[in-house]
Amino acid sequence: MKRRNDLRVLPTTRTIRYGVLLFLLIPNIYGADDNESWTSIGFEKKLPYKLKLEFEQELRFKDQISTFKQTFSDISLSYKVFDGLRIQIPYRYIVYKDKIKQRLSFSGSYKYSFKPVDLKYRTKFQCTYEDKESTDDMIRNKFSVQYKLGKKVEPYISGELFHPYNGEPKQLDEYRISFGLTVDIMKKNSIKIFYIFKKEDLNSDPYDVNIFGLAYSFNW
């Protein structure tokens, strides 16, 4: 009897947590400076020797989702050091309306699982280039919590901090708070629906952005 009661409490607890999160984010949603949409399609392929190849093509709109912002192609190669630990080298080619940028990154991530919860931490160093000159070097730290809700549904929440590489250790340039839902729709196919609250340019003129996203991915 006690076990049944515990099972009834779990969904209620999750509902309360998501309700609190939405309550905290609602003022930011209505008070943001802009709304954007991010849509993408991607695939991943496991390779020999613990390697994995990933590709993503994304399209972003800004100005209340009415104006083209950018599109990019992202390809990355990662290596599984051991269970939970992976290192990755992503390359991104970014096309804006009036310019082109390229980004090269190096990241490491560790995931700890205790079913049905996954905890994941990722740190990334990224260099962005425009006309062969470095324009924006960043260190990014992201922490995520995922919950396996049945066999096909996985809600998550995450937070990410952006620090200028040449800045003070405590200097913060941007932060993001995100939550979403990943749904397996067919064998090796999934859709992710997500929301991100982004606060950028913290050192000069803080700018709040709501991001509504949809991503489709498949394993090849």
GROMACS .gro file of C-alpha atoms in nm:
model
  220
    1MET     CA    1   0.000   0.000   0.000
    2LYS     CA    2   0.282   0.240   0.082
    3ARG     CA    3   0.443   0.181  -0.258
    4ARG     CA    4   0.118   0.270  -0.438
    5ASN     CA    5   0.091   0.591  -0.240
    6ASP     CA    6   0.451   0.679  -0.330
    7LEU     CA    7   0.377   0.627  -0.698
    8ARG     CA    8   0.080   0.860  -0.674
    9VAL     CA    9   0.292   1.127  -0.508
   10LEU     CA   10   0.561   1.126  -0.780
   11PRO     CA   11   0.348   1.272  -1.064
   12THR     CA   12   0.207   1.532  -0.824
   13THR     CA   13   0.557   1.635  -0.719
   14ARG     CA   14   0.669   1.667  -1.081
   15THR     CA   15   0.360   1.874  -1.162
   16ILE     CA   16   0.433   2.110  -0.874
   17ARG     CA   17   0.794   2.153  -0.984
   18TYR     CA   18   0.700   2.236  -1.342
   19GLY     CA   19   0.426   2.465  -1.216
   20VAL     CA   20   0.674   2.658  -1.003
   21LEU     CA   21   0.913   2.683  -1.299
   22LEU     CA   22   0.641   2.820  -1.527
   23PHE     CA   23   0.532   3.066  -1.258
   24LEU     CA   24   0.887   3.200  -1.231
   25LEU     CA   25   0.932   3.230  -1.608
   26ILE     CA   26   0.596   3.389  -1.697
   27PRO     CA   27   0.708   3.745  -1.605
   28ASN     CA   28   1.014   3.699  -1.827
   29ILE     CA   29   0.807   3.567  -2.118
   30TYR     CA   30   0.581   3.873  -2.124
   31GLY     CA   31   0.856   4.123  -2.036
   32ALA     CA   32   1.121   4.009  -2.284
   33ASP     CA   33   1.271   4.239  -2.548
   34ASP     CA   34   1.226   3.989  -2.831
   35ASN     CA   35   1.088   3.649  -2.930
   36GLU     CA   36   1.277   3.404  -3.150
   37SER     CA   37   1.213   3.066  -3.308
   38TRP     CA   38   1.474   2.793  -3.354
   39THR     CA   39   1.396   2.491  -3.573
   40SER     CA   40   1.641   2.220  -3.670
   41ILE     CA   41   1.691   1.877  -3.818
   42GLY     CA   42   1.981   1.653  -3.728
   43PHE     CA   43   2.118   1.303  -3.729
   44GLU     CA   44   2.382   1.103  -3.550
   45LYS     CA   45   2.580   0.795  -3.646
   46LYS     CA   46   2.781   0.572  -3.418
   47LEU     CA   47   3.122   0.484  -3.560
   48PRO     CA   48   3.386   0.226  -3.467
   49TYR     CA   49   3.633   0.291  -3.185
   50LYS     CA   50   3.375   0.462  -2.959
   51LEU     CA   51   3.334   0.753  -3.199
   52LYS     CA   52   3.010   0.928  -3.291
   53LEU     CA   53   2.937   1.165  -3.579
   54GLU     CA   54   2.659   1.425  -3.549
   55PHE     CA   55   2.518   1.680  -3.792
   56GLU     CA   56   2.258   1.954  -3.741
   57GLN     CA   57   2.104   2.215  -3.971
   58GLU     CA   58   1.921   2.496  -3.792
   59LEU     CA   59   1.717   2.802  -3.891
   60ARG     CA   60   1.653   3.095  -3.656
   61PHE     CA   61   1.415   3.392  -3.676
   62LYS     CA   62   1.412   3.707  -3.462
   63ASP     CA   63   1.210   4.034  -3.428
   64GLN     CA   64   0.901   3.859  -3.291
   65ILE     CA   65   0.972   3.561  -3.521
   66SER     CA   66   0.931   3.777  -3.833
   67THR     CA   67   1.288   3.832  -3.958
   68PHE     CA   68   1.563   3.594  -4.063
   69LYS     CA   69   1.842   3.587  -3.804
   70GLN     CA   70   2.076   3.307  -3.909
   71THR     CA   71   2.111   2.956  -4.036
   72PHE     CA   72   2.398   2.723  -3.958
   73SER     CA   73   2.540   2.382  -4.031
   74ASP     CA   74   2.697   2.208  -3.734
   75ILE     CA   75   2.907   1.893  -3.754
   76SER     CA   76   3.082   1.729  -3.462
   77LEU     CA   77   3.289   1.425  -3.379
   78SER     CA   78   3.289   1.286  -3.027
   79TYR     CA   79   3.473   1.011  -2.842
   80LYS     CA   80   3.340   0.806  -2.551
   81VAL     CA   81   3.618   0.791  -2.292
   82PHE     CA   82   3.415   0.565  -2.063
   83ASP     CA   83   3.053   0.529  -1.956
   84GLY     CA   84   2.919   0.878  -1.891
   85LEU     CA   85   3.224   1.074  -2.008
   86ARG     CA   86   3.252   1.203  -2.364
   87ILE     CA   87   3.474   1.459  -2.537
   88GLN     CA   88   3.357   1.641  -2.849
   89ILE     CA   89   3.490   1.869  -3.124
   90PRO     CA   90   3.209   2.063  -3.300
   91TYR     CA   91   3.249   2.291  -3.603
   92ARG     CA   92   2.978   2.539  -3.703
   93TYR     CA   93   2.936   2.739  -4.025
   94ILE     CA   94   2.698   3.030  -3.960
   95VAL     CA   95   2.527   3.239  -4.229
   96TYR     CA   96   2.373   3.576  -4.139
   97LYS     CA   97   2.203   3.820  -4.374
   98ASP     CA   98   2.517   4.032  -4.408
   99LYS     CA   99   2.806   3.816  -4.286
  100ILE     CA  100   2.943   3.468  -4.231
  101LYS     CA  101   3.102   3.333  -3.914
  102GLN     CA  102   3.273   3.008  -3.826
  103ARG     CA  103   3.298   2.850  -3.484
  104LEU     CA  104   3.529   2.579  -3.355
  105SER     CA  105   3.475   2.431  -3.010
  106PHE     CA  106   3.610   2.171  -2.772
  107SER     CA  107   3.386   2.028  -2.504
  108GLY     CA  108   3.366   1.758  -2.242
  109SER     CA  109   3.053   1.620  -2.080
  110TYR     CA  110   2.972   1.378  -1.802
  111LYS     CA  111   2.635   1.212  -1.742
  112TYR     CA  112   2.538   1.035  -1.422
  113SER     CA  113   2.226   0.819  -1.426
  114PHE     CA  114   2.013   0.687  -1.147
  115LYS     CA  115   1.696   0.571  -1.316
  116PRO     CA  116   1.472   0.739  -1.409
  117VAL     CA  117   1.684   1.056  -1.362
  118ASP     CA  118   1.991   1.165  -1.561
  119LEU     CA  119   2.222   1.443  -1.446
  120LYS     CA  120   2.453   1.593  -1.707
  121TYR     CA  121   2.727   1.855  -1.691
  122ARG     CA  122   2.903   2.000  -1.996
  123THR     CA  123   3.185   2.249  -2.026
  124LYS     CA  124   3.279   2.400  -2.363
  125PHE     CA  125   3.544   2.634  -2.499
  126GLN     CA  126   3.446   2.799  -2.827
  127CYS     CA  127   3.626   3.028  -3.071
  128THR     CA  128   3.423   3.227  -3.324
  129TYR     CA  129   3.585   3.368  -3.637
  130GLU     CA  130   3.478   3.632  -3.889
  131ASP     CA  131   3.702   3.709  -4.189
  132LYS     CA  132   3.967   3.480  -4.036
  133GLU     CA  133   3.983   3.691  -3.717
  134SER     CA  134   3.871   3.573  -3.375
  135THR     CA  135   3.574   3.780  -3.258
  136ASP     CA  136   3.424   3.601  -2.963
  137ASP     CA  137   3.591   3.339  -2.739
  138MET     CA  138   3.368   3.192  -2.471
  139ILE     CA  139   3.364   2.934  -2.195
  140ARG     CA  140   3.022   2.777  -2.148
  141ASN     CA  141   2.907   2.563  -1.857
  142LYS     CA  142   2.575   2.380  -1.873
  143PHE     CA  143   2.392   2.161  -1.623
  144SER     CA  144   2.088   1.951  -1.719
  145VAL     CA  145   1.839   1.726  -1.542
  146GLN     CA  146   1.640   1.474  -1.746
  147TYR     CA  147   1.356   1.250  -1.630
  148LYS     CA  148   1.248   0.936  -1.814
  149LEU     CA  149   0.868   0.948  -1.818
  150GLY     CA  150   0.776   0.610  -1.961
  151LYS     CA  151   0.951   0.463  -2.264
  152LYS     CA  152   0.905   0.750  -2.509
  153VAL     CA  153   0.880   1.078  -2.319
  154GLU     CA  154   1.164   1.261  -2.145
  155PRO     CA  155   1.115   1.610  -1.996
  156TYR     CA  156   1.422   1.810  -1.900
  157ILE     CA  157   1.540   2.137  -1.749
  158SER     CA  158   1.879   2.304  -1.791
  159GLY     CA  159   2.080   2.614  -1.710
  160GLU     CA  160   2.385   2.751  -1.892
  161LEU     CA  161   2.640   3.024  -1.816
  162PHE     CA  162   2.861   3.207  -2.069
  163HIS     CA  163   3.192   3.358  -1.957
  164PRO     CA  164   3.427   3.561  -2.183
  165TYR     CA  165   3.753   3.366  -2.217
  166ASN     CA  166   3.972   3.671  -2.154
  167GLY     CA  167   3.747   3.822  -1.889
  168GLU     CA  168   3.750   3.803  -1.512
  169PRO     CA  169   3.659   3.461  -1.366
  170LYS     CA  170   3.338   3.601  -1.218
  171GLN     CA  171   3.242   3.797  -1.530
  172LEU     CA  172   2.922   3.671  -1.691
  173ASP     CA  173   2.825   3.760  -2.048
  174GLU     CA  174   2.505   3.558  -2.089
  175TYR     CA  175   2.288   3.296  -1.922
  176ARG     CA  176   2.011   3.066  -2.042
  177ILE     CA  177   1.736   2.874  -1.866
  178SER     CA  178   1.557   2.605  -2.064
  179PHE     CA  179   1.298   2.334  -2.030
  180GLY     CA  180   1.145   2.102  -2.283
  181LEU     CA  181   1.024   1.760  -2.381
  182THR     CA  182   1.182   1.492  -2.601
  183VAL     CA  183   0.943   1.240  -2.756
  184ASP     CA  184   1.040   0.924  -2.945
  185ILE     CA  185   0.799   0.910  -3.239
  186MET     CA  186   0.934   0.615  -3.438
  187LYS     CA  187   1.226   0.378  -3.424
  188LYS     CA  188   1.542   0.591  -3.404
  189ASN     CA  189   1.343   0.914  -3.456
  190SER     CA  190   1.258   1.181  -3.201
  191ILE     CA  191   1.115   1.533  -3.168
  192LYS     CA  192   1.217   1.788  -2.908
  193ILE     CA  193   0.993   2.080  -2.812
  194PHE     CA  194   1.160   2.341  -2.594
  195TYR     CA  195   1.160   2.691  -2.451
  196ILE     CA  196   1.469   2.898  -2.362
  197PHE     CA  197   1.488   3.222  -2.170
  198LYS     CA  198   1.811   3.398  -2.268
  199LYS     CA  199   1.962   3.707  -2.109
  200GLU     CA  200   2.259   3.835  -2.310
  201ASP     CA  201   2.502   4.130  -2.317
  202LEU     CA  202   2.505   4.142  -1.937
  203ASN     CA  203   2.818   4.359  -1.931
  204SER     CA  204   2.684   4.637  -2.154
  205ASP     CA  205   2.311   4.646  -2.231
  206PRO     CA  206   2.120   4.343  -2.095
  207TYR     CA  207   1.875   4.202  -2.347
  208ASP     CA  208   1.603   3.944  -2.271
  209VAL     CA  209   1.495   3.694  -2.535
  210ASN     CA  210   1.230   3.421  -2.541
  211ILE     CA  211   1.311   3.129  -2.768
  212PHE     CA  212   1.055   2.873  -2.884
  213GLY     CA  213   1.206   2.571  -3.051
  214LEU     CA  214   1.137   2.249  -3.235
  215ALA     CA  215   1.404   1.993  -3.327
  216TYR     CA  216   1.379   1.668  -3.521
  217SER     CA  217   1.657   1.410  -3.505
  218PHE     CA  218   1.723   1.055  -3.614
  219ASN     CA  219   1.991   0.793  -3.571
  220TRP     CA  220   2.142   0.665  -3.889
   0.00000   0.00000   0.00000
